[in-house]
mmCIF file of C-alpha atoms in Angstrom:
data_model
loop_
_atom_site.group_PDB
_atom_site.id
_atom_site.type_symbol
_atom_site.label_atom_id
_atom_site.label_comp_id
_atom_site.label_asym_id
_atom_site.label_seq_id
_atom_site.Cartn_x
_atom_site.Cartn_y
_atom_site.Cartn_z
ATOM 1 C CA UNK A 1 97.512 80.722 107.082
ATOM 2 C CA UNK A 2 96.793 79.935 110.720
ATOM 3 C CA UNK A 3 97.709 82.244 113.602
ATOM 4 C CA UNK A 4 96.974 80.858 117.069
ATOM 5 C CA UNK A 5 97.393 82.218 120.581
ATOM 6 C CA UNK A 6 98.216 79.675 123.279
ATOM 7 C CA UNK A 7 98.726 80.016 127.026
ATOM 8 C CA UNK A 8 99.985 77.585 129.652
ATOM 9 C CA UNK A 9 98.814 77.601 133.250
ATOM 10 C CA UNK A 10 99.672 74.921 135.822
ATOM 11 C CA UNK A 11 100.600 72.375 133.163
ATOM 12 C CA UNK A 12 97.549 72.898 130.966
ATOM 13 C CA UNK A 13 97.573 74.409 127.479
ATOM 14 C CA UNK A 14 94.808 76.795 126.447
ATOM 15 C CA UNK A 15 94.049 77.723 122.852
ATOM 16 C CA UNK A 16 92.913 81.304 123.355
ATOM 17 C CA UNK A 17 92.336 82.615 119.829
ATOM 18 C CA UNK A 18 92.851 81.802 116.181
ATOM 19 C CA UNK A 19 92.792 83.397 112.738
ATOM 20 C CA UNK A 20 92.590 81.015 109.776
ATOM 21 C CA UNK A 21 92.257 82.181 106.192
ATOM 22 C CA UNK A 22 93.812 82.193 102.738
ATOM 23 C CA UNK A 23 96.095 85.230 102.928
ATOM 24 C CA UNK A 24 98.659 86.989 100.828
ATOM 25 C CA UNK A 25 101.961 88.074 102.329
ATOM 26 C CA UNK A 26 100.567 91.535 103.111
ATOM 27 C CA UNK A 27 97.381 90.106 104.616
ATOM 28 C CA UNK A 28 99.415 87.690 106.761
ATOM 29 C CA UNK A 29 101.523 90.549 108.143
ATOM 30 C CA UNK A 30 98.377 92.576 108.884
ATOM 31 C CA UNK A 31 96.718 89.593 110.602
ATOM 32 C CA UNK A 32 99.797 88.923 112.743
ATOM 33 C CA UNK A 33 99.924 92.592 113.713
ATOM 34 C CA UNK A 34 96.195 92.555 114.574
ATOM 35 C CA UNK A 35 96.592 89.420 116.708
ATOM 36 C CA UNK A 36 99.606 90.924 118.513
ATOM 37 C CA UNK A 37 97.547 94.030 119.326
ATOM 38 C CA UNK A 38 94.673 91.870 120.563
ATOM 39 C CA UNK A 39 97.052 89.787 122.727
ATOM 40 C CA UNK A 40 99.845 92.115 123.916
ATOM 41 C CA UNK A 41 100.765 89.729 126.745
ATOM 42 C CA UNK A 42 102.118 87.141 124.271
ATOM 43 C CA UNK A 43 105.863 86.943 124.534
ATOM 44 C CA UNK A 44 106.579 84.830 121.470
ATOM 45 C CA UNK A 45 105.176 84.760 117.920
ATOM 46 C CA UNK A 46 106.475 81.757 116.006
ATOM 47 C CA UNK A 47 106.271 81.668 112.222
ATOM 48 C CA UNK A 48 107.077 78.532 110.263
ATOM 49 C CA UNK A 49 110.264 79.368 108.376
ATOM 50 C CA UNK A 50 109.267 78.376 104.869
ATOM 51 C CA UNK A 51 110.141 80.107 101.642
ATOM 52 C CA UNK A 52 107.222 78.433 99.860
ATOM 53 C CA UNK A 53 104.668 79.881 102.280
ATOM 54 C CA UNK A 54 106.343 83.297 102.733
ATOM 55 C CA UNK A 55 107.296 82.430 106.320
ATOM 56 C CA UNK A 56 110.851 83.758 105.992
ATOM 57 C CA UNK A 57 109.597 87.026 104.511
ATOM 58 C CA UNK A 58 106.940 87.426 107.210
ATOM 59 C CA UNK A 59 109.581 86.956 109.922
ATOM 60 C CA UNK A 60 111.943 89.439 108.284
ATOM 61 C CA UNK A 61 109.209 92.046 107.870
ATOM 62 C CA UNK A 62 107.472 91.648 111.221
ATOM 63 C CA UNK A 63 110.305 91.130 113.726
ATOM 64 C CA UNK A 64 110.812 94.893 114.015
ATOM 65 C CA UNK A 65 107.083 95.617 114.359
ATOM 66 C CA UNK A 66 105.950 92.792 116.643
ATOM 67 C CA UNK A 67 108.253 91.975 119.570
ATOM 68 C CA UNK A 68 109.013 88.259 119.920
ATOM 69 C CA UNK A 69 108.563 87.178 116.271
ATOM 70 C CA UNK A 70 110.868 84.273 115.445
ATOM 71 C CA UNK A 71 111.146 81.794 112.600
ATOM 72 C CA UNK A 72 110.958 78.110 113.451
ATOM 73 C CA UNK A 73 111.710 75.061 111.370
ATOM 74 C CA UNK A 74 110.992 71.424 111.970
ATOM 75 C CA UNK A 75 113.471 68.599 112.452
ATOM 76 C CA UNK A 76 114.336 66.937 109.177
ATOM 77 C CA UNK A 77 112.710 63.533 108.900
ATOM 78 C CA UNK A 78 109.984 64.201 111.464
ATOM 79 C CA UNK A 79 106.541 63.946 109.888
ATOM 80 C CA UNK A 80 103.561 66.135 110.700
ATOM 81 C CA UNK A 81 101.785 63.063 112.037
ATOM 82 C CA UNK A 82 104.697 62.281 114.392
ATOM 83 C CA UNK A 83 104.799 65.880 115.651
ATOM 84 C CA UNK A 84 101.042 65.886 116.261
ATOM 85 C CA UNK A 85 101.162 62.536 118.038
ATOM 86 C CA UNK A 86 104.000 63.704 120.294
ATOM 87 C CA UNK A 87 102.410 67.039 121.210
ATOM 88 C CA UNK A 88 98.633 67.192 120.813
ATOM 89 C CA UNK A 89 97.663 63.634 121.676
ATOM 90 C CA UNK A 90 99.331 63.253 125.104
ATOM 91 C CA UNK A 91 98.040 66.604 126.342
ATOM 92 C CA UNK A 92 94.516 65.925 125.091
ATOM 93 C CA UNK A 93 94.474 62.424 126.571
ATOM 94 C CA UNK A 94 95.656 63.795 129.938
ATOM 95 C CA UNK A 95 92.944 66.469 129.952
ATOM 96 C CA UNK A 96 95.586 69.204 129.710
ATOM 97 C CA UNK A 97 94.446 70.765 126.423
ATOM 98 C CA UNK A 98 91.633 73.289 126.659
ATOM 99 C CA UNK A 99 89.650 75.090 123.966
ATOM 100 C CA UNK A 100 87.405 78.145 124.111
ATOM 101 C CA UNK A 101 83.630 77.763 124.001
ATOM 102 C CA UNK A 102 82.162 77.140 120.549
ATOM 103 C CA UNK A 103 79.432 79.647 121.456
ATOM 104 C CA UNK A 104 81.892 82.529 121.514
ATOM 105 C CA UNK A 105 84.509 81.055 119.156
ATOM 106 C CA UNK A 106 82.711 79.228 116.303
ATOM 107 C CA UNK A 107 86.035 78.394 114.614
ATOM 108 C CA UNK A 108 86.563 75.724 117.323
ATOM 109 C CA UNK A 109 84.256 73.354 115.351
ATOM 110 C CA UNK A 110 86.643 73.465 112.384
ATOM 111 C CA UNK A 111 89.670 73.103 114.667
ATOM 112 C CA UNK A 112 88.224 69.973 116.264
ATOM 113 C CA UNK A 113 87.220 68.507 112.889
ATOM 114 C CA UNK A 114 90.728 68.993 111.520
ATOM 115 C CA UNK A 115 92.634 67.816 114.585
ATOM 116 C CA UNK A 116 90.415 64.804 115.319
ATOM 117 C CA UNK A 117 90.310 63.753 111.660
ATOM 118 C CA UNK A 118 94.032 64.253 111.020
ATOM 119 C CA UNK A 119 95.784 61.216 109.558
ATOM 120 C CA UNK A 120 98.977 62.754 108.160
ATOM 121 C CA UNK A 121 98.173 61.894 104.549
ATOM 122 C CA UNK A 122 99.494 64.185 101.800
ATOM 123 C CA UNK A 123 97.070 66.856 100.643
ATOM 124 C CA UNK A 124 95.117 66.807 103.881
ATOM 125 C CA UNK A 125 94.054 70.066 105.574
ATOM 126 C CA UNK A 126 96.618 70.371 108.342
ATOM 127 C CA UNK A 127 97.491 74.020 108.999
ATOM 128 C CA UNK A 128 95.669 74.079 112.345
ATOM 129 C CA UNK A 129 97.293 70.779 113.371
ATOM 130 C CA UNK A 130 100.705 72.126 112.367
ATOM 131 C CA UNK A 131 100.237 75.349 114.326
ATOM 132 C CA UNK A 132 98.925 73.528 117.408
ATOM 133 C CA UNK A 133 101.676 70.895 117.452
ATOM 134 C CA UNK A 134 104.364 73.554 117.046
ATOM 135 C CA UNK A 135 102.917 75.694 119.823
ATOM 136 C CA UNK A 136 102.416 72.768 122.193
ATOM 137 C CA UNK A 137 105.953 71.497 121.583
ATOM 138 C CA UNK A 138 107.286 74.979 122.350
ATOM 139 C CA UNK A 139 105.135 75.362 125.484
ATOM 140 C CA UNK A 140 106.176 71.923 126.699
ATOM 141 C CA UNK A 141 109.871 72.751 126.233
ATOM 142 C CA UNK A 142 109.433 76.052 128.076
ATOM 143 C CA UNK A 143 107.673 74.319 130.967
ATOM 144 C CA UNK A 144 110.256 71.529 131.143
ATOM 145 C CA UNK A 145 113.102 74.001 131.058
ATOM 146 C CA UNK A 146 111.683 75.595 134.182
ATOM 147 C CA UNK A 147 110.890 72.324 135.950
ATOM 148 C CA UNK A 148 113.468 69.773 134.806
ATOM 149 C CA UNK A 149 113.334 67.076 132.149
ATOM 150 C CA UNK A 150 110.471 64.696 131.460
ATOM 151 C CA UNK A 151 110.241 61.823 128.931
ATOM 152 C CA UNK A 152 109.092 62.819 125.417
ATOM 153 C CA UNK A 153 105.476 62.065 124.571
ATOM 154 C CA UNK A 154 104.364 62.199 128.202
ATOM 155 C CA UNK A 155 101.901 64.778 129.497
ATOM 156 C CA UNK A 156 103.336 67.454 131.708
ATOM 157 C CA UNK A 157 102.734 66.911 135.432
ATOM 158 C CA UNK A 158 102.443 70.284 137.157
ATOM 159 C CA UNK A 159 103.535 71.155 140.651
ATOM 160 C CA UNK A 160 100.776 72.093 143.098
ATOM 161 C CA UNK A 161 99.139 75.412 142.105
ATOM 162 C CA UNK A 162 100.594 78.525 143.670
ATOM 163 C CA UNK A 163 99.060 81.908 144.250
ATOM 164 C CA UNK A 164 101.458 83.412 141.735
ATOM 165 C CA UNK A 165 100.411 81.166 138.810
ATOM 166 C CA UNK A 166 100.326 83.302 135.677
ATOM 167 C CA UNK A 167 99.693 82.273 132.082
ATOM 168 C CA UNK A 168 102.778 81.853 129.965
ATOM 169 C CA UNK A 169 101.814 82.130 126.360
ATOM 170 C CA UNK A 170 102.811 82.552 122.794
ATOM 171 C CA UNK A 171 101.268 82.927 119.396
ATOM 172 C CA UNK A 172 101.858 80.717 116.430
#
């Protein structure tokens, strides 16, 4: 299970926090609740809607306890590799994807290893890639909704910074 907290500010995405562990259903619910308490400013908690991984049950159980919990599912026929290439790669290449310091967040080493080594092959460790691509796709759609359409696979181009720039974030 991977639970991530992302924020967007002036067209950049920031991975703020992450929990990654083998968890039972009960442990997953407790971890999501803990993360929501740690990050009360998050407006959206997306859980992959999957019966095999208890996603549907987590959504059903937690939506009353944690405001903003929703189930998400992926487009049929779209591979994990295609989702990662369309979301993570353009933002990273444009310098719009930011990670916390490895000094204070040692899990960043594992995140980088998984994301940079991701090939999309079956059996590969990909939970962090999946969570990141889902969150970045959601953040991109939210930003584009506010600013007008932009071609898919292209990094977001922000307007000039304003004094009222505030993070817009969500957990995955």
